[in-house]
CSV table of C-alpha atoms and ligand atoms in Angstrom, one decimal:
chain,number,residue,atom,x,y,z
A,1,UNK,CA,-44.4,9.1,40.2
A,2,UNK,CA,-45.8,6.8,37.6
A,3,UNK,CA,-48.0,9.7,36.2
A,4,UNK,CA,-45.0,11.4,34.7
A,5,UNK,CA,-44.4,8.4,32.4
A,6,UNK,CA,-47.9,8.2,31.2
A,7,UNK,CA,-47.9,10.6,28.5
A,8,UNK,CA,-44.7,9.2,27.1
A,9,UNK,CA,-46.3,5.8,27.1
A,10,UNK,CA,-49.2,6.9,25.2
A,11,UNK,CA,-47.1,8.6,22.5
A,12,UNK,CA,-45.2,5.3,22.2
A,13,UNK,CA,-48.4,3.3,22.0
A,14,UNK,CA,-49.7,5.7,19.4
A,15,UNK,CA,-46.7,5.5,17.2
A,16,UNK,CA,-46.6,1.6,17.4
A,17,UNK,CA,-50.4,1.5,16.6
A,18,UNK,CA,-49.8,3.5,13.3
A,19,UNK,CA,-46.8,1.3,12.6
A,20,UNK,CA,-44.1,3.8,12.6
A,21,UNK,CA,-40.8,2.9,14.0
A,22,UNK,CA,-40.4,4.9,17.1
A,23,UNK,CA,-36.7,4.3,17.9
A,24,UNK,CA,-33.7,6.4,18.5
A,25,UNK,CA,-32.0,4.6,15.7
A,26,UNK,CA,-34.7,5.2,13.2
A,27,UNK,CA,-32.1,6.4,10.6
A,28,UNK,CA,-30.0,3.3,10.6
A,29,UNK,CA,-31.0,2.5,6.9
A,30,UNK,CA,-29.6,6.0,6.0
A,31,UNK,CA,-26.3,5.4,8.1
A,32,UNK,CA,-25.8,1.9,6.7
A,33,UNK,CA,-26.2,3.3,3.1
A,34,UNK,CA,-24.0,6.2,3.7
A,35,UNK,CA,-21.2,4.4,5.3
A,36,UNK,CA,-21.2,1.5,2.8
A,37,UNK,CA,-19.6,4.0,0.2
A,38,UNK,CA,-15.9,4.5,0.3
A,39,UNK,CA,-14.7,8.0,-0.1
A,40,UNK,CA,-15.4,9.3,-3.6
A,41,UNK,CA,-13.7,12.6,-5.0
A,42,UNK,CA,-15.5,13.8,-8.0
A,43,UNK,CA,-15.9,10.7,-10.0
A,44,UNK,CA,-12.9,8.9,-8.6
A,45,UNK,CA,-13.9,6.2,-6.2
A,46,UNK,CA,-11.3,5.0,-3.7
A,47,UNK,CA,-11.0,2.2,-1.2
A,48,UNK,CA,-10.8,4.6,1.7
A,49,UNK,CA,-13.3,3.8,4.4
A,50,UNK,CA,-13.6,3.5,8.1
A,51,UNK,CA,-12.2,5.1,10.3
A,52,UNK,CA,-11.9,7.7,7.6
A,53,UNK,CA,-14.9,10.1,7.0
A,54,UNK,CA,-15.5,13.2,4.9
A,55,UNK,CA,-16.5,14.2,1.4
A,56,UNK,CA,-19.5,11.7,0.6
A,57,UNK,CA,-19.0,9.9,4.0
A,58,UNK,CA,-20.8,11.4,7.0
A,59,UNK,CA,-18.9,12.1,10.1
A,60,UNK,CA,-20.6,9.1,12.0
A,61,UNK,CA,-18.8,6.8,9.3
A,62,UNK,CA,-15.4,7.4,10.9
A,63,UNK,CA,-13.4,8.8,13.9
A,64,UNK,CA,-12.4,12.3,14.7
A,65,UNK,CA,-8.9,13.0,13.3
A,66,UNK,CA,-9.4,10.9,10.1
A,67,UNK,CA,-11.2,13.6,8.2
A,68,UNK,CA,-10.7,13.4,4.4
A,69,UNK,CA,-11.2,16.2,2.0
A,70,UNK,CA,-11.0,16.3,-1.8
A,71,UNK,CA,-8.7,18.5,-3.7
A,72,UNK,CA,-9.0,18.2,-7.4
A,73,UNK,CA,-10.6,14.9,-7.4
A,74,UNK,CA,-7.9,13.4,-5.0
A,75,UNK,CA,-8.5,12.3,-1.3
A,76,UNK,CA,-6.4,14.3,1.3
A,77,UNK,CA,-5.7,14.2,5.0
A,78,UNK,CA,-4.1,17.0,6.7
A,79,UNK,CA,-2.1,16.9,10.0
A,80,UNK,CA,0.3,19.3,11.5
A,81,UNK,CA,0.0,21.6,8.5
A,82,UNK,CA,1.0,18.9,6.0
A,83,UNK,CA,-1.5,17.7,3.5
A,84,UNK,CA,-1.0,14.0,2.4
A,85,UNK,CA,-2.5,12.6,-0.7
A,86,UNK,CA,-4.1,9.3,0.0
A,87,UNK,CA,-3.1,6.9,-2.8
A,88,UNK,CA,-4.6,3.6,-1.4
A,89,UNK,CA,-6.0,1.9,1.7
A,90,UNK,CA,-5.8,-1.6,2.7
A,91,UNK,CA,-8.2,-2.9,5.4
A,92,UNK,CA,-6.6,-5.9,6.7
A,93,UNK,CA,-5.8,-6.8,10.2
A,94,UNK,CA,-3.8,-3.7,10.6
A,95,UNK,CA,-5.4,-1.0,8.3
A,96,UNK,CA,-2.8,1.0,6.3
A,97,UNK,CA,-2.9,3.8,4.0
A,98,UNK,CA,-0.4,4.7,1.3
A,99,UNK,CA,0.2,8.4,1.1
A,100,UNK,CA,2.4,11.0,-0.5
A,101,UNK,CA,3.1,14.5,0.6
A,102,UNK,CA,1.0,16.8,-1.5
A,103,UNK,CA,3.6,19.6,-1.6
A,104,UNK,CA,6.2,17.0,-3.1
A,105,UNK,CA,3.5,15.6,-5.7
A,106,UNK,CA,5.1,16.1,-9.1
A,107,UNK,CA,7.8,18.3,-7.7
A,108,UNK,CA,10.8,18.2,-5.3
A,109,UNK,CA,10.7,21.9,-5.1
A,110,UNK,CA,8.1,22.7,-2.5
A,111,UNK,CA,7.1,26.3,-1.7
A,112,UNK,CA,8.0,25.9,1.9
A,113,UNK,CA,10.2,23.5,3.8
A,114,UNK,CA,8.2,21.7,6.3
A,115,UNK,CA,9.3,18.5,8.1
A,116,UNK,CA,7.2,15.3,7.6
A,117,UNK,CA,5.3,15.2,10.8
A,118,UNK,CA,2.7,12.6,11.8
A,119,UNK,CA,0.1,12.8,14.6
A,120,UNK,CA,1.4,9.6,16.2
A,121,UNK,CA,-1.8,8.9,18.1
A,122,UNK,CA,-3.5,8.5,14.7
A,123,UNK,CA,-0.8,7.0,12.5
A,124,UNK,CA,2.5,5.3,12.6
A,125,UNK,CA,5.1,4.7,9.9
A,126,UNK,CA,4.8,1.0,8.6
A,127,UNK,CA,7.9,-1.0,8.5
A,128,UNK,CA,10.0,-1.2,5.2
A,129,UNK,CA,10.5,2.6,4.7
A,130,UNK,CA,13.7,4.6,4.3
A,131,UNK,CA,14.1,8.3,4.3
A,132,UNK,CA,15.1,10.5,1.5
A,133,UNK,CA,16.9,13.7,2.8
A,134,UNK,CA,16.5,16.9,0.8
A,135,UNK,CA,18.6,20.1,1.5
A,136,UNK,CA,17.7,23.4,0.2
A,137,UNK,CA,19.4,26.9,0.3
A,138,UNK,CA,22.9,25.4,0.4
A,139,UNK,CA,26.0,27.5,-0.1
A,140,UNK,CA,27.0,26.9,-3.7
A,141,UNK,CA,30.6,27.9,-3.1
A,142,UNK,CA,31.4,25.0,-1.0
A,143,UNK,CA,30.4,21.3,-1.6
A,144,UNK,CA,27.8,21.5,1.3
A,145,UNK,CA,26.4,18.1,0.4
A,146,UNK,CA,28.0,15.5,-1.7
A,147,UNK,CA,24.5,14.7,-3.1
A,148,UNK,CA,22.4,14.6,-6.2
A,149,UNK,CA,21.4,18.1,-7.4
A,150,UNK,CA,18.2,19.2,-9.0
A,151,UNK,CA,17.8,22.8,-10.2
A,152,UNK,CA,14.4,24.0,-9.1
A,153,UNK,CA,14.9,27.4,-10.7
A,154,UNK,CA,17.7,30.0,-11.0
A,155,UNK,CA,17.8,30.5,-7.3
A,156,UNK,CA,16.9,27.3,-5.7
A,157,UNK,CA,18.6,23.9,-6.0
A,158,UNK,CA,17.5,20.7,-4.3
A,159,UNK,CA,20.2,18.4,-3.2
A,160,UNK,CA,19.2,14.9,-2.0
A,161,UNK,CA,20.5,11.5,-0.7
A,162,UNK,CA,18.9,8.2,0.1
A,163,UNK,CA,19.4,7.0,3.6
A,164,UNK,CA,21.9,4.5,2.3
A,165,UNK,CA,23.8,7.3,0.4
A,166,UNK,CA,23.7,9.6,3.5
A,167,UNK,CA,25.2,6.8,5.6
A,168,UNK,CA,27.9,6.2,3.0
A,169,UNK,CA,28.8,9.9,2.6
A,170,UNK,CA,30.3,9.9,6.2
A,171,UNK,CA,28.9,13.4,6.8
A,172,UNK,CA,29.0,13.3,10.6
A,173,UNK,CA,27.6,16.9,11.0
A,174,UNK,CA,24.4,17.8,9.2
A,175,UNK,CA,25.0,20.7,6.7
A,176,UNK,CA,22.1,22.6,8.4
A,177,UNK,CA,24.0,22.5,11.6
A,178,UNK,CA,27.2,23.7,10.0
A,179,UNK,CA,25.3,26.5,8.3
A,180,UNK,CA,26.2,25.2,4.9
A,181,UNK,CA,22.5,24.7,4.0
A,182,UNK,CA,19.4,26.5,5.3
A,183,UNK,CA,16.8,23.7,5.3
A,184,UNK,CA,16.5,20.0,5.5
A,185,UNK,CA,13.4,17.8,4.8
A,186,UNK,CA,13.2,14.1,5.2
A,187,UNK,CA,10.5,12.2,3.1
A,188,UNK,CA,10.0,8.6,3.6
A,189,UNK,CA,9.9,6.2,0.6
A,190,UNK,CA,9.4,2.5,0.2
A,191,UNK,CA,12.7,0.6,0.7
A,192,UNK,CA,12.3,-0.7,-2.9
A,193,UNK,CA,12.1,2.7,-4.2
A,194,UNK,CA,15.2,3.7,-2.1
A,195,UNK,CA,17.1,0.8,-3.5
A,196,UNK,CA,15.9,1.6,-7.1
A,197,UNK,CA,17.3,5.2,-6.6
A,198,UNK,CA,20.5,3.8,-5.5
A,199,UNK,CA,20.8,1.6,-8.5
A,200,UNK,CA,19.8,4.5,-10.8
A,201,UNK,CA,16.8,2.3,-11.7
A,202,UNK,CA,14.3,5.1,-11.1
A,203,UNK,CA,14.1,8.8,-10.8
A,204,UNK,CA,13.6,10.9,-7.7
A,205,UNK,CA,10.2,12.1,-8.6
A,206,UNK,CA,8.8,8.7,-9.3
A,207,UNK,CA,10.3,7.4,-6.0
A,208,UNK,CA,8.8,10.4,-4.0
A,209,UNK,CA,5.3,10.0,-6.0
A,210,UNK,CA,5.2,6.4,-5.1
A,211,UNK,CA,4.5,7.4,-1.5
A,212,UNK,CA,5.0,5.7,1.7
A,213,UNK,CA,2.7,3.5,4.0
A,214,UNK,CA,1.2,4.5,7.3
A,215,UNK,CA,-0.3,2.2,9.9
A,216,UNK,CA,-3.8,3.4,10.9
A,217,UNK,CA,-3.8,3.3,14.7
A,218,UNK,CA,-7.6,2.6,15.6
A,219,UNK,CA,-8.4,0.7,18.9
A,220,UNK,CA,-11.6,-0.4,17.3
A,221,UNK,CA,-10.1,-2.4,14.4
A,222,UNK,CA,-11.1,-5.7,16.0
A,223,UNK,CA,-14.5,-4.7,16.4
A,224,UNK,CA,-14.8,-3.4,13.0
A,225,UNK,CA,-13.5,-6.7,11.5
A,226,UNK,CA,-16.3,-8.5,13.4
A,227,UNK,CA,-18.9,-6.0,12.3
A,228,UNK,CA,-17.8,-6.3,8.6
A,229,UNK,CA,-17.8,-10.1,8.8
A,230,UNK,CA,-21.4,-10.0,9.9
A,231,UNK,CA,-22.4,-7.8,7.0
A,232,UNK,CA,-22.3,-4.5,8.7
A,233,UNK,CA,-20.5,-1.3,8.1
A,234,UNK,CA,-18.4,0.4,10.9
A,235,UNK,CA,-19.1,3.7,12.4
A,236,UNK,CA,-19.4,5.8,15.5
A,237,UNK,CA,-22.3,6.6,17.6
A,238,UNK,CA,-22.7,10.5,17.2
A,239,UNK,CA,-23.8,10.8,20.9
A,240,UNK,CA,-21.6,8.6,22.9
A,241,UNK,CA,-18.6,8.5,20.5
A,242,UNK,CA,-18.4,4.7,20.8
A,243,UNK,CA,-18.0,2.2,18.1
A,244,UNK,CA,-21.1,1.3,16.3
A,245,UNK,CA,-21.9,-1.4,13.7
A,246,UNK,CA,-24.5,-0.2,11.2
A,247,UNK,CA,-26.6,-3.0,9.7
A,248,UNK,CA,-29.0,-3.0,6.8
A,249,UNK,CA,-32.1,-2.8,8.9
A,250,UNK,CA,-30.9,-2.3,12.4
A,251,UNK,CA,-27.7,-1.6,14.5
A,252,UNK,CA,-25.8,-3.0,17.2
A,253,UNK,CA,-22.6,-2.2,19.2
A,254,UNK,CA,-20.9,-5.2,17.7
A,255,UNK,CA,-22.3,-7.4,15.0
A,256,UNK,CA,-25.3,-7.7,12.6
A,257,UNK,CA,-27.2,-10.9,13.5
A,258,UNK,CA,-28.6,-12.7,10.4
A,259,UNK,CA,-31.6,-13.5,12.4
A,260,UNK,CA,-32.8,-10.2,13.3
A,261,UNK,CA,-36.5,-11.0,13.5
A,262,UNK,CA,-35.9,-10.8,17.2
A,263,UNK,CA,-35.0,-7.7,19.0
A,264,UNK,CA,-31.3,-6.9,18.3
A,265,UNK,CA,-29.3,-7.5,21.3
A,266,UNK,CA,-26.4,-5.3,22.2
A,267,UNK,CA,-23.6,-7.8,22.6
A,268,UNK,CA,-20.9,-5.3,23.8
A,269,UNK,CA,-17.3,-6.9,24.1
A,270,UNK,CA,-14.9,-6.2,26.9
A,271,UNK,CA,-11.7,-4.2,26.4
B,301,NAG,C1,-23.7,10.8,3.5
B,301,NAG,O1,-23.8,11.9,4.4
B,301,NAG,C2,-23.1,13.1,4.1
B,301,NAG,C3,-23.2,14.1,5.2
B,301,NAG,O2,-24.5,14.1,5.8
B,301,NAG,C4,-23.8,13.7,2.8
B,301,NAG,O3,-23.1,14.8,2.5
B,301,NAG,C5,-23.6,12.7,1.7
B,301,NAG,O4,-24.4,13.0,0.5
B,301,NAG,C6,-24.3,11.3,2.0
B,301,NAG,N1,-24.1,10.4,1.1
B,301,NAG,C7,-24.9,9.4,0.8
B,301,NAG,C8,-24.4,8.4,-0.4
B,301,NAG,O5,-26.0,9.4,1.2
B,302,NAG,C1,0.4,25.7,11.0
B,302,NAG,O1,0.5,26.8,10.4
B,302,NAG,C2,0.0,28.0,11.1
B,302,NAG,C3,0.2,29.2,10.2
B,302,NAG,O2,0.7,28.9,9.0
B,302,NAG,C4,0.7,28.1,12.4
B,302,NAG,O3,0.4,29.3,13.1
B,302,NAG,C5,0.7,27.0,13.2
B,302,NAG,O4,1.4,27.0,14.4
B,302,NAG,C6,1.0,25.7,12.4
B,302,NAG,N1,0.7,24.4,13.1
B,302,NAG,C7,1.5,23.4,13.3
B,302,NAG,C8,1.0,22.3,14.1
B,302,NAG,O5,2.6,23.4,12.8
B,303,NAG,C1,-8.0,-0.1,-4.1
B,303,NAG,O1,-8.5,0.2,-5.4
B,303,NAG,C2,-7.6,0.4,-6.4
B,303,NAG,C3,-8.5,0.8,-7.6
B,303,NAG,O2,-9.7,1.4,-7.3
B,303,NAG,C4,-7.1,-1.0,-6.6
B,303,NAG,O3,-6.1,-0.8,-7.8
B,303,NAG,C5,-6.3,-1.4,-5.4
B,303,NAG,O4,-5.8,-2.7,-5.6
B,303,NAG,C6,-7.2,-1.4,-4.2
B,303,NAG,N1,-6.5,-1.7,-3.0
B,303,NAG,C7,-6.9,-2.5,-2.2
B,303,NAG,C8,-5.9,-2.7,-0.9
B,303,NAG,O5,-7.9,-3.2,-2.2
B,304,NAG,C1,12.3,29.5,-7.0
B,304,NAG,O1,11.5,28.6,-6.5
B,304,NAG,C2,11.1,28.8,-5.1
B,304,NAG,C3,10.2,27.6,-4.7
B,304,NAG,O2,11.0,26.4,-4.9
B,304,NAG,C4,10.3,30.0,-5.1
B,304,NAG,O3,10.0,30.3,-3.7
B,304,NAG,C5,11.1,31.1,-5.7
B,304,NAG,O4,10.4,32.3,-5.7
B,304,NAG,C6,11.6,30.9,-7.1
B,304,NAG,N1,12.5,31.8,-7.4
B,304,NAG,C7,12.5,32.4,-8.8
B,304,NAG,C8,13.6,33.2,-9.1
B,304,NAG,O5,11.7,31.9,-9.5
B,305,NAG,C1,5.4,2.9,15.8
B,305,NAG,O1,6.4,2.2,15.0
B,305,NAG,C2,7.7,2.1,15.8
B,305,NAG,C3,8.7,1.5,14.8
B,305,NAG,O2,8.2,0.3,14.0
B,305,NAG,C4,7.4,1.0,16.9
B,305,NAG,O3,8.5,0.8,17.7
B,305,NAG,C5,6.3,1.7,17.8
B,305,NAG,O4,5.9,0.8,18.8
B,305,NAG,C6,5.0,1.9,16.9
B,305,NAG,N1,4.0,2.7,17.8
B,305,NAG,C7,2.7,2.3,17.9
B,305,NAG,C8,1.9,3.1,18.8
B,305,NAG,O5,2.3,1.4,17.3
B,306,NAG,C1,12.4,9.4,8.8
B,306,NAG,O1,12.6,10.6,9.5
B,306,NAG,C2,11.6,10.7,10.4
B,306,NAG,C3,11.8,12.4,10.9
B,306,NAG,O2,11.7,13.1,10.0
B,306,NAG,C4,11.6,9.8,11.5
B,306,NAG,O3,10.6,10.0,12.5
B,306,NAG,C5,11.6,8.4,11.0
B,306,NAG,O4,11.8,7.4,11.9
B,306,NAG,C6,12.6,8.2,9.8
B,306,NAG,N1,12.5,6.9,9.3
B,306,NAG,C7,13.4,6.1,9.1
B,306,NAG,C8,13.1,4.7,8.4
B,306,NAG,O5,14.5,6.3,9.4
B,307,NAG,C1,30.7,32.7,-3.5
B,307,NAG,O1,32.0,33.1,-4.1
B,307,NAG,C2,31.9,34.4,-4.9
B,307,NAG,C3,33.1,34.6,-5.5
B,307,NAG,O2,34.2,33.8,-5.2
B,307,NAG,C4,31.5,35.5,-3.9
B,307,NAG,O3,31.4,36.7,-4.6
B,307,NAG,C5,30.3,35.1,-3.0
B,307,NAG,O4,30.0,36.1,-2.2
B,307,NAG,C6,30.4,33.7,-2.5
B,307,NAG,N1,29.1,33.4,-1.9
B,307,NAG,C7,28.8,33.0,-0.7
B,307,NAG,C8,27.5,32.7,-0.3
B,307,NAG,O5,29.8,32.7,0.0
B,308,NAG,C1,33.7,6.8,4.6
B,308,NAG,O1,34.4,6.2,5.5
B,308,NAG,C2,35.0,4.9,5.1
B,308,NAG,C3,35.7,4.4,6.3
B,308,NAG,O2,36.3,5.3,7.1
B,308,NAG,C4,35.9,5.1,3.9
B,308,NAG,O3,36.3,3.8,3.5
B,308,NAG,C5,35.0,5.7,2.9
B,308,NAG,O4,35.8,6.0,1.6
B,308,NAG,C6,34.5,7.1,3.2
B,308,NAG,N1,33.5,7.5,2.2
B,308,NAG,C7,33.5,8.7,1.8
B,308,NAG,C8,32.5,9.0,0.7
B,308,NAG,O5,34.2,9.4,2.2
B,309,NAG,C1,24.3,6.0,-10.8
B,309,NAG,O1,24.6,7.2,-11.5
B,309,NAG,C2,25.7,8.1,-10.8
B,309,NAG,C3,25.7,9.3,-11.6
B,309,NAG,O2,25.4,9.1,-12.9
B,309,NAG,C4,26.9,7.2,-10.8
B,309,NAG,O3,28.0,7.9,-10.1
B,309,NAG,C5,26.6,5.9,-9.9
B,309,NAG,O4,27.9,5.2,-9.9
B,309,NAG,C6,25.5,5.1,-10.5
B,309,NAG,N1,25.2,4.0,-9.7
B,309,NAG,C7,24.9,2.9,-10.2
B,309,NAG,C8,24.7,1.9,-9.0
B,309,NAG,O5,24.9,2.5,-11.3
B,310,NAG,C1,-29.5,-17.9,12.4
B,310,NAG,O1,-30.5,-18.9,12.1
B,310,NAG,C2,-29.9,-20.1,11.3
B,310,NAG,C3,-31.2,-21.0,10.9
B,310,NAG,O2,-32.4,-20.5,11.5
B,310,NAG,C4,-29.0,-20.7,12.2
B,310,NAG,O3,-28.5,-21.8,11.5
B,310,NAG,C5,-27.8,-19.6,12.5
B,310,NAG,O4,-26.9,-20.3,13.4
B,310,NAG,C6,-28.3,-18.4,13.1
B,310,NAG,N1,-27.4,-17.4,13.2
B,310,NAG,C7,-27.2,-16.8,14.3
B,310,NAG,C8,-26.1,-15.9,14.4
B,310,NAG,O5,-27.9,-16.9,15.3
């Protein structure tokens, strides 16, 4: 029985003699360096980090579902066929991202009319948002929606109302249901932007381009906080898909001990 372990033992011994680190985690320095960088698109550095990966961040720097791509130097995340431009990230107790629909970026006349859809296992709407409703393809002969009109081109008009205006309009039946309009798209905005629209203090494009906030739903947020506080960077073990804390010269499942002259212990936490 023991003979089968003998060759392996000699190989290990050989490598320790010539002072090569013989470890499954020999690349930790590389992983630490890679995951220390936030997403950078072109020359534009963002503050988007764990659980996001993609672009200059390797897959092990984040979690599946949180892949970021760059389009024209801007970070994007795509879910349910909608591409969201990521405007900012805040990594506090509950990490959040500020996003805007890319198809509404700089225009309220998108090429197709797709509802705002999230993958609710990955994200949730933050509090303090209100929807702006847009209607397209409305019958111009009747007042389908008593809303604000914006002419996209000779054949397309966007009609929109803030949530407060929609409530005040008493429209008990949605114009799409009655057939007066063909499409409806709801886009969330910050409450403050919605109020500014109600007070004519801003324009619709500025309000929409201001984006809205999403909570990032990651079970390992607590572990990541501990890891970062200990000087590590958060990531995911490529093999086990478990949370991992990459440290400058070693790694652990939870924290980077300052006193790492000793063998790093894996201090896994329950739940
Ligand atoms: C991080 O890893 C990714 C994927 O392997 C690679 O494309 C990128 O260049 C690396 N970045 C750094 C700063 O090493
Ligand atoms: C995404 O779009 C493709 C084609 O445009 C369609 O086949 C697919 O069902 C869409 N997926 C979702 C989740 O809407
Ligand atoms: C993210 O970075 C931008 C500029 O790079 C900065 O304006 C913003 O305040 C940062 N956000 C957070 C939450 O740190
Ligand atoms: C008007 O704009 C829509 C997109 O909003 C486009 O699909 C349509 O082809 C345009 N029509 C004309 C006449 O330019
Ligand atoms: C998502 O947000 C809604 C409304 O704030 C809340 O009721 C719900 O519990 C949240 N879901 C998760 C998974 O956090
Ligand atoms: C906005 O509309 C979406 C559906 O498109 C809905 O899930 C969300 O709860 C609405 N938000 C508010 C603040 O009403
Ligand atoms: C709108 O009214 C005009 C003239 O009254 C009529 O020719 C046209 O067919 C109407 N359009 C629709 C969509 O009902
Ligand atoms: C909505 O209904 C209320 C009460 O029924 C009425 O006072 C108000 O004028 C109505 N608003 C519109 C825009 O019709
Ligand atoms: C905003 O402007 C619209 C149209 O110009 C007007 O009907 C409305 O009373 C204005 N609202 C406020 C709060 O000034
Ligand atoms: C590391 O060592 C210093 C001094 O040797 C000690 O004060 C500190 O508590 C140790 N930290 C940990 C995490 O063991």
